[in-house]
Amino acid sequence: MASEITNNGNGEMSKEERKVYDRQIRLWGYDGQKKLREIKVLLIGMQGLGAEIAKNLILSGVNSITLKDHTEVSILDCCSQFLIPRDSQERNRAKASMSAAQKLNPNVKVIVDTTPIEQNVDSFVTSFDIVIATECSPTTYKRLSELCRKAKVKLFIADVYGLFGYFFQDVNFKHNLYGEVFLDNDKIYTDSLPAKIPRPYFLTSALLKFQSESNRKPNPDTCEEDVEELKSIVNPILDQLNIGNNIFDEYYGELFCELSPTTSIIGAMVSQTAIKNAMDKPIEKYNVFFYDHIEHEGQFHLL
Amino acid sequence: MAAAIAGVFQPEMQNLIKESKVLLVGAGGIGCEVLKNLVLTGFSELEIIDLDTIEVSNLNRQFLFNKESVGKAKSHVAKTSVLKFNPNVNITSHLGDIMDTKYGVAFFNKFKLVINALDNKKARSHVNRMCLSCDIPLIESGTMGYSGQVEFIKKGVSLCYECLPKSEPKSYPMCTIRNTPKEPIHCIVWAKFLFGQLFGESDEDVSVDQTVYDGTETKVSARQWAEIIEYDPKKLLEKIFYDDIKYLLSMESMYTGKKVKPVLLEPSFFETEVVEYRHVLDSEVLTLEQCKSMFLDCIVSIKQKLDICQNKSLVWDKDDDDFMNFVVSSSNIRSAIFNIPLKSHFDIKSLAGNIIPAIATANAIIAGQIVIHALRILSGKYERCQSVFLRELPNHKGQILVKDKFLQKPNPKCMVCSTDGEIVLSIDINNITVKQFEELILKKKLNMVAPDVLVDGRMIISSDEDDELDLYEKTLAEAGVNHGSRFSVDDYFQNYSIKIMLQHKEKAQEEDPDFEIFGNLEELNTAEKNNEAEPEENDEDCLIEKDESCVERVDDDLSTSDEQAHDMVTDKKQEDDSVIKEDMMDSDPEVIKVDQEISNEEILAMKRKADEASEDINEAKKSRVD
């Protein structure tokens, strides 16, 4: 395999590369493709959403991508993790994804990393152009946001809950940090946020608070208790704002696991936004994106 | 497979996912992504059909394929690939054309839901009709570059694919192509015709027939002449780019009073040495001398291909390097003669091959929304299934995935999904045969497969060959058709029928269109009044459809849905605050109306250049070119 790997980013694009990338070069030009070939990406979390992001960025032809995950393959991966063959004997998620990921595009350096991000020193992230994190704890997200801001490394934080999903981005180092948007105390709503808060924000905040308290995402095994727990977090806030408690009734039934339709949407939104960054065309007016699976709408916000 | 795990979905939803049999039409860009999403969500009864094989240029997005699978059937490879991450799914893959009669009503009736991931209007129309006639919900989709859309179609509930008129392919006047090219595209279209004339079966003559002095002075076609001289590259070069031009110039009045006039190349051009051109990148423009060398070389290679197929005929294909070089070199040499700027290989390929840019991310977003639509449709929440549009950039509210405000109701006058659909056909009944009527109007224009036609109660066309009507060579008039005749046309295969009212209109001049179709008589009358009001400009009237015969088999290409989805993205009428309308506000509405079927590439090429040139232009401005 190794001999097949061309050194992406070094030297001119080969004729073969031009052929593979033809349909996208016709969209973003050779210059865009050249910029992509120089980008080094750190991707944390290789569940379904991670697999989607890895797929999109490897296909696009970035220079390298480091797949970082210290956790083991679980039964829930079969909801959306398509890079892990079901007969794989490998237990680590990143390792199990490696072979299928590399096959997507031999021009890209695919690197596996099984160290938990919590154990990495701060300077670790500075060797990357873009850091994308999924499936971490809210505490880790806050730390990443702060240290990427300090090191001026572009950051995306994304998660999918069932058919609902969101991402946070810090690409121009000006807007609120992750911890300033998603607070972990009871006061989810603050005056520093814009007057018109999008509804999915409350749902996201409740999910993050659930995660902080329970140390896990809502789970299909315990779906009924988990929904009750979520309601107990979100309803007082809705009451405080005079919003009816029933606005999320339709949402609760579809918040478990990372489900493929939404990992597909959020994964592609994050990847496309990251690609635009690599080409110096960031969507920088906003810092949060929600996909609302009941309304079928995807919207950016500045929070 | 999410639906295999208790608690992930509500129990009813879980069963619907496990039990519903779904047909996916197309295993290209959107198809691969949809198949992955369906399988992971837990759909376990799937059939997938595609007629295409895998090409290298698919690999930047069709992630179920890789280098080793190039040349193999998309549908089969897609199936094999998804089975690796979910072996517990029952997938039947078909290598075939969904328009084939073996996929009839009985085939469609097996499915609870059909998903279109196609790349051409003809197949889309066909599946639309099949689903209407079987009353199966259909999800229609498409992407183009960064944008895309998902539409839900159900008989009597929503707009059907054909409820709103689709734009026609861009056409160029034949006389412009032959005699007075003004833009690179004219020379490119010409070069493709020339290819057909020299190596294929085209009847479009763009090179002058030759007189052979064999004592009797017989006139032979360009292809016959080329065969006589055994495709001698140099002789071809001189004939096409010198003798033919000289002939054009010899025709008096051809260029009098016209701005366009060819200039003969120096005779020395045909004598000079061969120059190297292979090192030139495809993004750079070749010199005229390099074009000449490329032309000479590719004639030799194409002749070899002709020999291999025993001198039958070749069909131009953008993915064949020699065929592509033929169009690059000959269109550029012709451009030089007519003082038109030369173009790079890359740009010519976009135009000649009608290539729509395509990326993995847009396909993945559309495919995700398709499966969410599928879940809503299966649980009967049709009112939730408005069209959803993916925009290139967020609108002023930050929305990038935007839906229509309401599910749009069917068009009561739709000639496909409404029962009392009648259209008016204006045609010269003395100037068209029954056969031409069937081929050009019923099959090509109205997308039928096997029509039966009754005129005022009498059968003139039958899909059953045993009927032996023997009217094919007769004109419509001879077959008993009059001004005001009513045709009742049935396609039993599509289970589709339509009434056509005929209005005889004499074809006075050659440039008049062969036929016109209107929604009703008023439309026809309005059109005629308008025509009288604005006499047409001279040379823009002998219209041909932009070489549909050779544009990348536009009509019969059932593959990557991302390659030609633009007809959907651009045609759709919009509710007030959705995508296109906003875009229109910033831009000249005329530009939007211009058909996108073919000219899209030009717009995209322009857009790409504009993007590169001015990266600081504000976002709203950039998105308007969609």
XYZ file of N, CA and C in Angstrom, chain B residues 187-275:
267
model
N -17.507 26.583 -32.414
C -16.463 25.757 -33.031
C -16.409 24.370 -32.381
N -16.744 24.322 -31.105
C -16.730 23.033 -30.398
C -17.871 22.153 -30.888
N -19.049 22.753 -31.031
C -20.191 22.003 -31.572
C -19.859 21.526 -32.989
N -19.264 22.425 -33.761
C -18.847 22.077 -35.127
C -17.884 20.885 -35.111
N -16.908 20.921 -34.196
C -15.899 19.857 -34.148
C -16.545 18.509 -33.816
N -17.558 18.543 -32.963
C -18.236 17.286 -32.645
C -19.035 16.771 -33.841
N -19.647 17.691 -34.572
C -20.322 17.285 -35.816
C -19.308 16.685 -36.796
N -18.168 17.361 -36.889
C -17.145 16.895 -37.827
C -16.710 15.471 -37.466
N -16.584 15.228 -36.171
C -16.220 13.880 -35.723
C -17.253 12.874 -36.224
N -18.513 13.202 -36.014
C -19.585 12.316 -36.471
C -19.549 12.115 -37.974
N -19.238 13.189 -38.661
C -19.234 13.101 -40.122
C -18.074 12.236 -40.626
N -16.937 12.337 -39.969
C -15.755 11.588 -40.438
C -15.714 10.157 -39.905
N -16.167 9.969 -38.675
C -15.985 8.645 -38.053
C -17.292 7.983 -37.628
N -18.386 8.726 -37.697
C -19.640 8.167 -37.204
C -20.688 8.083 -38.293
N -21.932 8.186 -37.882
C -23.001 8.066 -38.863
C -23.794 9.351 -38.973
N -23.172 10.455 -38.629
C -23.911 11.707 -38.581
C -24.364 12.137 -39.967
N -25.531 12.757 -40.020
C -25.946 13.321 -41.296
C -25.831 14.838 -41.285
N -25.204 15.383 -40.249
C -24.960 16.819 -40.239
C -23.665 17.092 -40.989
N -23.765 17.688 -42.163
C -22.556 17.952 -42.940
C -21.946 19.264 -42.525
N -20.773 19.193 -41.959
C -20.074 20.421 -41.641
C -18.795 20.555 -42.463
N -18.481 19.500 -43.192
C -17.374 19.600 -44.132
C -17.956 19.343 -45.517
N -17.355 20.017 -46.502
C -17.929 19.979 -47.845
C -17.698 18.612 -48.490
N -18.714 18.109 -49.204
C -18.536 16.860 -49.943
C -17.477 17.053 -51.024
N -16.855 15.952 -51.410
C -15.740 16.028 -52.348
C -16.112 15.499 -53.728
N -15.497 16.071 -54.711
C -15.646 15.535 -56.054
C -14.412 14.693 -56.347
N -14.648 13.463 -56.721
C -13.515 12.587 -56.994
C -13.344 12.455 -58.510
N -12.162 12.725 -58.962
C -11.918 12.695 -60.409
C -11.489 11.289 -60.834
N -12.456 10.454 -61.010
C -12.113 9.098 -61.435
C -12.563 8.900 -62.879
N -12.598 9.994 -63.622
C -13.044 9.910 -65.005
C -14.510 10.289 -65.125
N -15.288 9.950 -64.081
C -16.714 10.265 -64.174
C -17.090 11.438 -63.271
N -16.140 11.887 -62.492
C -16.387 12.988 -61.569
C -17.568 12.730 -60.645
N -17.453 11.723 -59.789
C -18.554 11.444 -58.857
C -18.359 12.255 -57.580
N -19.466 12.558 -56.988
C -19.393 13.303 -55.733
C -19.514 12.303 -54.574
N -18.606 12.393 -53.624
C -18.659 11.453 -52.500
C -18.761 12.229 -51.180
N -19.330 11.569 -50.181
C -19.461 12.224 -48.876
C -18.090 12.379 -48.230
N -18.031 13.235 -47.232
C -16.753 13.477 -46.561
C -16.194 12.183 -45.983
N -17.055 11.348 -45.427
C -16.573 10.096 -44.838
C -16.006 9.180 -45.920
N -16.760 9.080 -47.047
C -16.269 8.227 -48.140
C -14.913 8.720 -48.631
N -14.797 10.039 -48.741
C -13.541 10.605 -49.214
C -12.411 10.278 -48.230
N -12.719 10.434 -46.953
C -11.704 10.134 -45.937
C -11.269 8.677 -46.036
N -12.212 7.820 -46.328
C -11.855 6.399 -46.470
C -10.984 6.173 -47.689
N -11.308 6.885 -48.780
C -10.501 6.751 -50.003
C -9.059 7.149 -49.732
N -8.891 8.273 -49.014
C -7.509 8.716 -48.751
C -6.941 8.027 -47.505
N -7.666 7.034 -46.986
C -7.243 6.257 -45.819
C -6.928 7.136 -44.619
N -7.750 8.116 -44.428
C -7.616 9.028 -43.284
C -6.200 9.596 -43.174
N -5.647 9.968 -44.315
C -4.332 10.623 -44.302
C -4.468 11.928 -43.502
N -3.791 12.024 -42.343
C -4.020 13.174 -41.456
C -3.746 14.513 -42.150
N -2.681 14.524 -42.945
C -2.296 15.790 -43.553
C -3.331 16.246 -44.588
N -3.801 15.286 -45.388
C -4.811 15.628 -46.394
C -6.102 16.100 -45.727
N -6.457 15.438 -44.618
C -7.660 15.861 -43.895
C -7.502 17.287 -43.359
N -6.317 17.527 -42.794
C -6.041 18.852 -42.235
C -6.221 19.923 -43.302
N -5.634 19.655 -44.476
C -5.689 20.657 -45.541
C -7.102 20.836 -46.072
N -7.803 19.715 -46.208
C -9.168 19.843 -46.732
C -10.062 20.637 -45.771
N -9.998 20.242 -44.496
C -10.951 20.822 -43.552
C -10.623 22.268 -43.213
N -9.330 22.547 -43.085
C -8.971 23.875 -42.600
C -8.432 24.793 -43.693
N -8.385 24.295 -44.932
C -7.980 25.189 -46.022
C -9.001 25.149 -47.152
N -9.161 23.961 -47.765
C -10.059 23.864 -48.923
C -11.494 24.242 -48.567
N -11.984 23.711 -47.451
C -13.369 24.010 -47.069
C -13.568 25.505 -46.797
N -12.568 26.121 -46.186
C -12.668 27.551 -45.867
C -12.632 28.369 -47.161
N -11.757 27.908 -48.070
C -11.657 28.571 -49.364
C -13.009 28.486 -50.086
N -13.620 27.331 -49.957
C -14.923 27.116 -50.588
C -15.963 28.075 -49.993
N -15.945 28.181 -48.661
C -16.878 29.116 -48.002
C -16.678 30.526 -48.533
N -15.392 30.908 -48.623
C -15.088 32.272 -49.069
C -15.481 32.487 -50.528
N -15.515 31.393 -51.284
C -15.822 31.523 -52.709
C -17.304 31.789 -52.934
N -18.104 31.484 -51.936
C -19.536 31.699 -52.116
C -19.853 33.164 -51.922
N -20.200 33.769 -53.001
C -20.495 35.202 -52.937
C -21.674 35.412 -51.995
N -21.738 36.540 -51.434
C -22.829 36.929 -50.543
C -22.827 36.194 -49.203
N -22.016 35.153 -49.080
C -22.002 34.442 -47.791
C -21.597 35.381 -46.664
N -20.598 36.185 -46.908
C -20.098 37.037 -45.823
C -20.296 38.521 -46.071
N -21.043 38.855 -47.143
C -21.243 40.285 -47.372
C -22.123 40.852 -46.256
N -21.653 41.944 -45.728
C -22.429 42.611 -44.687
C -22.400 41.900 -43.354
N -21.582 40.853 -43.199
C -21.505 40.162 -41.914
C -20.188 40.517 -41.217
N -20.272 40.507 -39.907
C -19.069 40.834 -39.144
C -18.093 39.668 -39.161
N -18.659 38.485 -39.269
C -17.814 37.294 -39.180
C -17.301 36.913 -40.550
N -15.991 36.780 -40.657
C -15.441 36.328 -41.927
C -14.175 35.532 -41.646
N -14.079 34.337 -42.214
C -12.881 33.535 -41.953
C -11.671 34.091 -42.691
N -10.511 33.839 -42.137
C -9.272 34.232 -42.798
C -8.475 32.967 -43.064
N -8.071 32.776 -44.309
C -7.319 31.563 -44.654
C -6.000 31.526 -43.902
N -5.659 30.370 -43.381
C -4.357 30.222 -42.726
C -3.268 30.249 -43.788
N -2.084 30.713 -43.401
C -0.951 30.732 -44.334
C -0.659 29.316 -44.820
N -0.388 29.141 -46.091
C -0.042 27.788 -46.582
C 1.125 27.186 -45.807
N 2.009 28.046 -45.302
C 3.174 27.534 -44.567
C 2.744 26.777 -43.303
N 1.583 27.148 -42.751
C 1.087 26.467 -41.556
C 0.964 24.967 -41.800
N 0.566 24.616 -42.996
C 0.351 23.204 -43.297
C 1.652 22.475 -43.585
N 2.740 23.248 -43.719
C 4.036 22.651 -44.061
C 4.935 22.495 -42.852
N 4.757 23.357 -41.844
C 5.757 23.407 -40.774
C 5.892 22.089 -40.011
N 7.006 22.021 -39.304
C 7.366 20.826 -38.550
C 6.326 20.512 -37.469
N 6.352 19.281 -37.057
C 5.517 18.852 -35.936
C 6.115 19.408 -34.637
N 5.266 19.903 -33.752
C 5.774 20.400 -32.464
C 5.199 19.582 -31.312
